[in-house]
Amino acid sequence: MRFRRWPRPTPYEDTPRKRAAFARKQRLEREALPLYASEIAENQHSADEEMARRAVTWDRVEHSKRAYHALKWREARARLFAFPESVRLQIRRIWRDCPYPPDHAYFCDLLRQIQLGKEDPYRPSWTVHAALKAKTTPNPTTFAETFKQIGRPPSSPNAAGPIMLYCGNLGSGILFLRATPLQIGENDAFLDLEVTGPCSDDELALIGRLAQADRADRVVALRRGAEMGNASTRREAV
């Protein structure tokens, strides 16, 4: 059983630094009530008496702490032996390799997590990690189903309305969309939809069609950068 050994008991160490700290404490007590300084000084004991008192208290406290930790370890072992033998042996195996400090409190918490079903002793959380699976929308039917709004940056001077930021995943990777309404002249208003991320031509066309279905004006979907090599960088929704 992995545990932290309690330090060997040692006698209380009387040092000049401790005596100086005790003298300072008594001086501050007298200075706090200067009118009663003489009466306070009469009731203050010497440094030798204080060191002797601390030596007695030190032994008592050390014994109490040692007894407390021993009691808690006995309680932890009793909880351990409440498990079936096969599970108990497995718990002892994982306790030897787990990252928790070798303390009775952490051991009891591990036992409690196993009792509640939050920790599997045969698949401990610090050695087995579930594979992450990205949330994708492979066959979307609407733009709102595929892309979620994640921001609304300040509009540019050339924009004809508020700029929206979206993100989603069609299966090839996460995509970020920046939708900027633009207007050229009086009658030519369209939505400039800039796509960032791994996006094929077919996916770019699909994004344009989904966005166009929710809008009356024209949608122009374009790819930012060159993620797809020689693929076209602009496609107007039809």
Coordinates of C-alpha atoms in Angstrom, one line a residue:
M1 CA 0.0 0.0 0.0
R2 CA 1.5 3.3 -1.1
F3 CA 1.5 5.9 1.8
R4 CA 3.5 8.8 3.0
R5 CA 5.6 8.0 6.0
W6 CA 5.2 10.2 9.0
P7 CA 8.4 11.9 10.0
R8 CA 10.3 10.5 13.0
P9 CA 9.4 12.4 16.1
T10 CA 12.0 14.9 17.2
P11 CA 12.2 17.1 20.3
Y12 CA 11.3 20.7 20.1
E13 CA 14.2 22.8 18.9
D14 CA 15.0 25.9 21.0
T15 CA 16.6 28.5 18.8
P16 CA 17.6 32.2 19.2
R17 CA 15.2 33.2 16.5
K18 CA 12.3 31.7 18.4
R19 CA 13.3 33.5 21.5
A20 CA 13.6 36.8 19.7
A21 CA 10.1 36.3 18.2
F22 CA 8.7 35.6 21.7
A23 CA 10.4 38.7 23.1
R24 CA 9.0 40.8 20.3
K25 CA 5.5 39.4 21.0
Q26 CA 5.7 40.4 24.6
R27 CA 7.0 43.9 23.7
L28 CA 4.1 44.5 21.3
E29 CA 1.7 43.4 24.0
R30 CA 3.2 46.1 26.4
E31 CA 3.3 48.8 23.7
A32 CA -0.4 48.1 22.8
L33 CA -1.5 49.4 26.2
P34 CA 1.3 51.8 27.4
L35 CA -0.7 52.8 30.5
Y36 CA -0.7 49.2 31.7
A37 CA 2.7 48.2 30.5
S38 CA 4.1 47.5 34.0
E39 CA 1.1 45.4 35.0
I40 CA 1.3 43.4 31.7
A41 CA 5.1 42.9 32.2
E42 CA 4.4 41.4 35.7
N43 CA 2.1 38.8 34.2
Q44 CA 4.5 37.8 31.3
H45 CA 6.6 34.8 31.8
S46 CA 10.2 34.3 30.8
A47 CA 11.5 32.9 27.5
D48 CA 12.9 29.8 29.4
E49 CA 9.4 29.0 30.7
E50 CA 7.9 29.6 27.2
M51 CA 10.4 27.2 25.6
A52 CA 9.7 24.6 28.2
R53 CA 6.0 24.9 27.7
R54 CA 6.4 24.6 24.0
A55 CA 8.5 21.5 24.3
V56 CA 5.7 19.7 26.3
T57 CA 3.1 20.9 23.8
W58 CA 5.2 19.8 20.8
D59 CA 5.4 16.2 22.0
R60 CA 1.6 16.1 22.7
V61 CA 0.7 17.6 19.3
E62 CA 3.1 15.3 17.4
H63 CA 1.6 12.3 19.1
S64 CA -1.9 13.5 18.4
K65 CA -1.2 14.0 14.7
R66 CA 0.5 10.6 14.3
A67 CA -2.5 8.9 16.0
Y68 CA -5.0 10.8 13.8
H69 CA -3.3 9.8 10.5
A70 CA -3.0 6.2 11.7
L71 CA -6.7 6.1 12.6
K72 CA -7.7 7.5 9.1
W73 CA -5.5 4.9 7.4
R74 CA -7.2 2.2 9.4
E75 CA -10.6 3.5 8.3
A76 CA -9.4 3.7 4.7
R77 CA -8.3 0.1 4.8
A78 CA -11.6 -1.0 6.3
R79 CA -13.4 0.7 3.4
L80 CA -11.0 -1.0 1.0
F81 CA -11.7 -4.5 2.4
A82 CA -15.4 -3.9 1.9
F83 CA -14.9 -4.4 -1.8
P84 CA -14.8 -7.9 -3.4
E85 CA -11.3 -9.4 -3.4
S86 CA -10.8 -9.1 -7.2
V87 CA -11.8 -5.4 -7.1
R88 CA -9.7 -4.8 -4.0
L89 CA -6.6 -6.2 -5.7
Q90 CA -7.2 -4.0 -8.7
I91 CA -7.6 -0.9 -6.5
R92 CA -4.3 -1.6 -4.9
R93 CA -2.7 -2.0 -8.3
I94 CA -4.0 1.4 -9.6
W95 CA -3.2 3.1 -6.3
R96 CA 0.5 2.2 -6.8
D97 CA 0.6 4.1 -10.2
C98 CA -2.0 6.8 -9.8
P99 CA -0.9 10.5 -9.7
Y100 CA -2.6 11.2 -6.4
P101 CA -0.5 12.0 -3.4
P102 CA 0.0 9.0 -1.0
D103 CA -2.4 10.4 1.6
H104 CA -5.4 8.8 3.3
A105 CA -7.7 11.6 2.2
Y106 CA -6.9 11.0 -1.5
F107 CA -7.2 7.2 -1.1
C108 CA -10.6 7.6 0.5
D109 CA -11.7 9.9 -2.2
L110 CA -10.6 7.3 -4.8
L111 CA -12.6 4.6 -3.0
R112 CA -15.6 6.9 -2.9
Q113 CA -15.4 7.6 -6.6
I114 CA -15.3 3.9 -7.3
Q115 CA -18.3 3.3 -5.1
L116 CA -20.3 6.0 -6.8
G117 CA -19.4 4.6 -10.2
K118 CA -17.5 7.7 -11.3
E119 CA -14.2 5.9 -11.5
D120 CA -13.6 2.5 -13.1
P121 CA -10.7 0.6 -11.4
Y122 CA -10.1 -1.4 -14.6
R123 CA -10.1 1.8 -16.7
P124 CA -8.8 4.6 -14.5
S125 CA -9.3 8.1 -15.8
W126 CA -5.6 9.0 -15.7
T127 CA -4.6 6.2 -18.1
V128 CA -7.6 5.9 -20.5
H129 CA -9.0 8.8 -22.3
A130 CA -12.0 8.8 -24.5
A131 CA -11.4 9.7 -28.1
L132 CA -12.6 13.2 -29.0
K133 CA -15.2 13.3 -31.8
A134 CA -16.0 16.5 -33.5
K135 CA -19.6 17.5 -33.9
T136 CA -20.3 17.6 -37.6
T137 CA -23.3 18.2 -39.9
P138 CA -22.6 16.0 -43.0
N139 CA -26.0 16.4 -44.6
P140 CA -27.4 19.9 -43.6
T141 CA -30.7 21.2 -44.8
T142 CA -30.6 24.7 -43.4
F143 CA -27.9 27.3 -42.7
A144 CA -29.0 27.6 -39.0
E145 CA -28.7 23.9 -38.5
T146 CA -25.1 23.9 -39.8
F147 CA -23.6 27.1 -38.6
K148 CA -23.9 28.8 -35.2
Q149 CA -23.3 32.5 -34.7
I150 CA -20.3 33.1 -32.5
G151 CA -19.7 36.8 -32.7
R152 CA -20.7 40.2 -34.1
P153 CA -17.6 42.3 -34.7
P154 CA -17.8 46.1 -35.4
S155 CA -19.1 46.8 -38.9
S156 CA -16.7 48.2 -41.5
P157 CA -17.4 51.5 -43.2
N158 CA -18.2 49.7 -46.5
A159 CA -20.7 47.3 -44.9
A160 CA -24.4 47.8 -45.5
G161 CA -25.4 46.2 -42.3
P162 CA -24.1 44.3 -39.3
I163 CA -21.3 41.7 -39.8
M164 CA -21.9 38.2 -38.4
L165 CA -19.4 35.5 -37.5
Y166 CA -20.4 31.8 -37.7
C167 CA -18.7 28.4 -37.2
G168 CA -19.6 24.9 -38.2
N169 CA -18.2 21.6 -39.5
L170 CA -19.4 19.8 -42.6
G171 CA -17.1 16.9 -42.0
S172 CA -13.7 18.1 -43.4
G173 CA -12.9 20.3 -40.4
I174 CA -14.1 23.4 -38.5
L175 CA -15.1 26.3 -40.7
F176 CA -15.4 29.9 -39.8
L177 CA -17.7 32.2 -41.8
R178 CA -17.7 36.0 -41.9
A179 CA -20.9 37.4 -43.4
T180 CA -20.7 41.0 -44.5
P181 CA -23.6 42.7 -46.3
L182 CA -22.4 44.9 -49.1
Q183 CA -24.0 47.2 -51.6
I184 CA -22.7 48.4 -54.9
G185 CA -24.8 51.2 -56.4
E186 CA -28.4 51.5 -55.5
N187 CA -29.8 48.2 -56.7
D188 CA -26.9 45.7 -56.3
A189 CA -27.0 44.5 -52.7
F190 CA -25.4 41.1 -51.8
L191 CA -23.9 39.2 -48.9
D192 CA -20.2 38.6 -48.9
L193 CA -19.7 35.2 -47.2
E194 CA -16.0 34.6 -46.5
V195 CA -15.1 31.0 -45.5
T196 CA -12.0 30.1 -43.6
G197 CA -11.0 26.5 -43.1
P198 CA -10.8 23.2 -45.1
C199 CA -13.5 23.6 -47.6
S200 CA -13.9 21.9 -51.0
D201 CA -15.7 23.4 -54.0
D202 CA -18.8 21.3 -53.4
E203 CA -18.9 22.4 -49.8
L204 CA -18.4 26.0 -50.7
A205 CA -21.3 25.7 -53.2
L206 CA -23.4 24.0 -50.5
I207 CA -22.7 26.8 -48.0
G208 CA -23.7 29.4 -50.6
R209 CA -27.0 27.6 -51.3
L210 CA -27.8 27.2 -47.6
A211 CA -27.2 30.9 -47.0
Q212 CA -29.1 32.0 -50.1
A213 CA -32.2 30.0 -49.0
D214 CA -32.5 32.3 -46.0
R215 CA -32.0 35.6 -47.8
A216 CA -33.7 37.6 -50.5
D217 CA -30.5 39.3 -51.8
R218 CA -27.7 37.7 -53.6
V219 CA -25.0 35.6 -51.7
V220 CA -21.4 35.4 -52.8
A221 CA -19.4 32.7 -51.0
L222 CA -15.7 32.9 -51.2
R223 CA -12.8 31.0 -49.7
R224 CA -10.2 32.9 -47.7
G225 CA -6.6 31.7 -48.3
A226 CA -5.5 28.7 -50.3
E227 CA -6.5 25.8 -48.0
M228 CA -7.5 23.7 -51.0
G229 CA -4.6 24.4 -53.3
N230 CA -5.7 25.2 -56.9
A231 CA -9.4 25.1 -56.1
S232 CA -11.4 28.2 -57.0
T233 CA -11.6 30.9 -54.3
R234 CA -15.0 32.4 -55.2
R235 CA -18.4 30.9 -55.9
E236 CA -21.6 32.7 -56.3
A237 CA -24.7 31.0 -55.0
V238 CA -27.1 29.8 -57.7

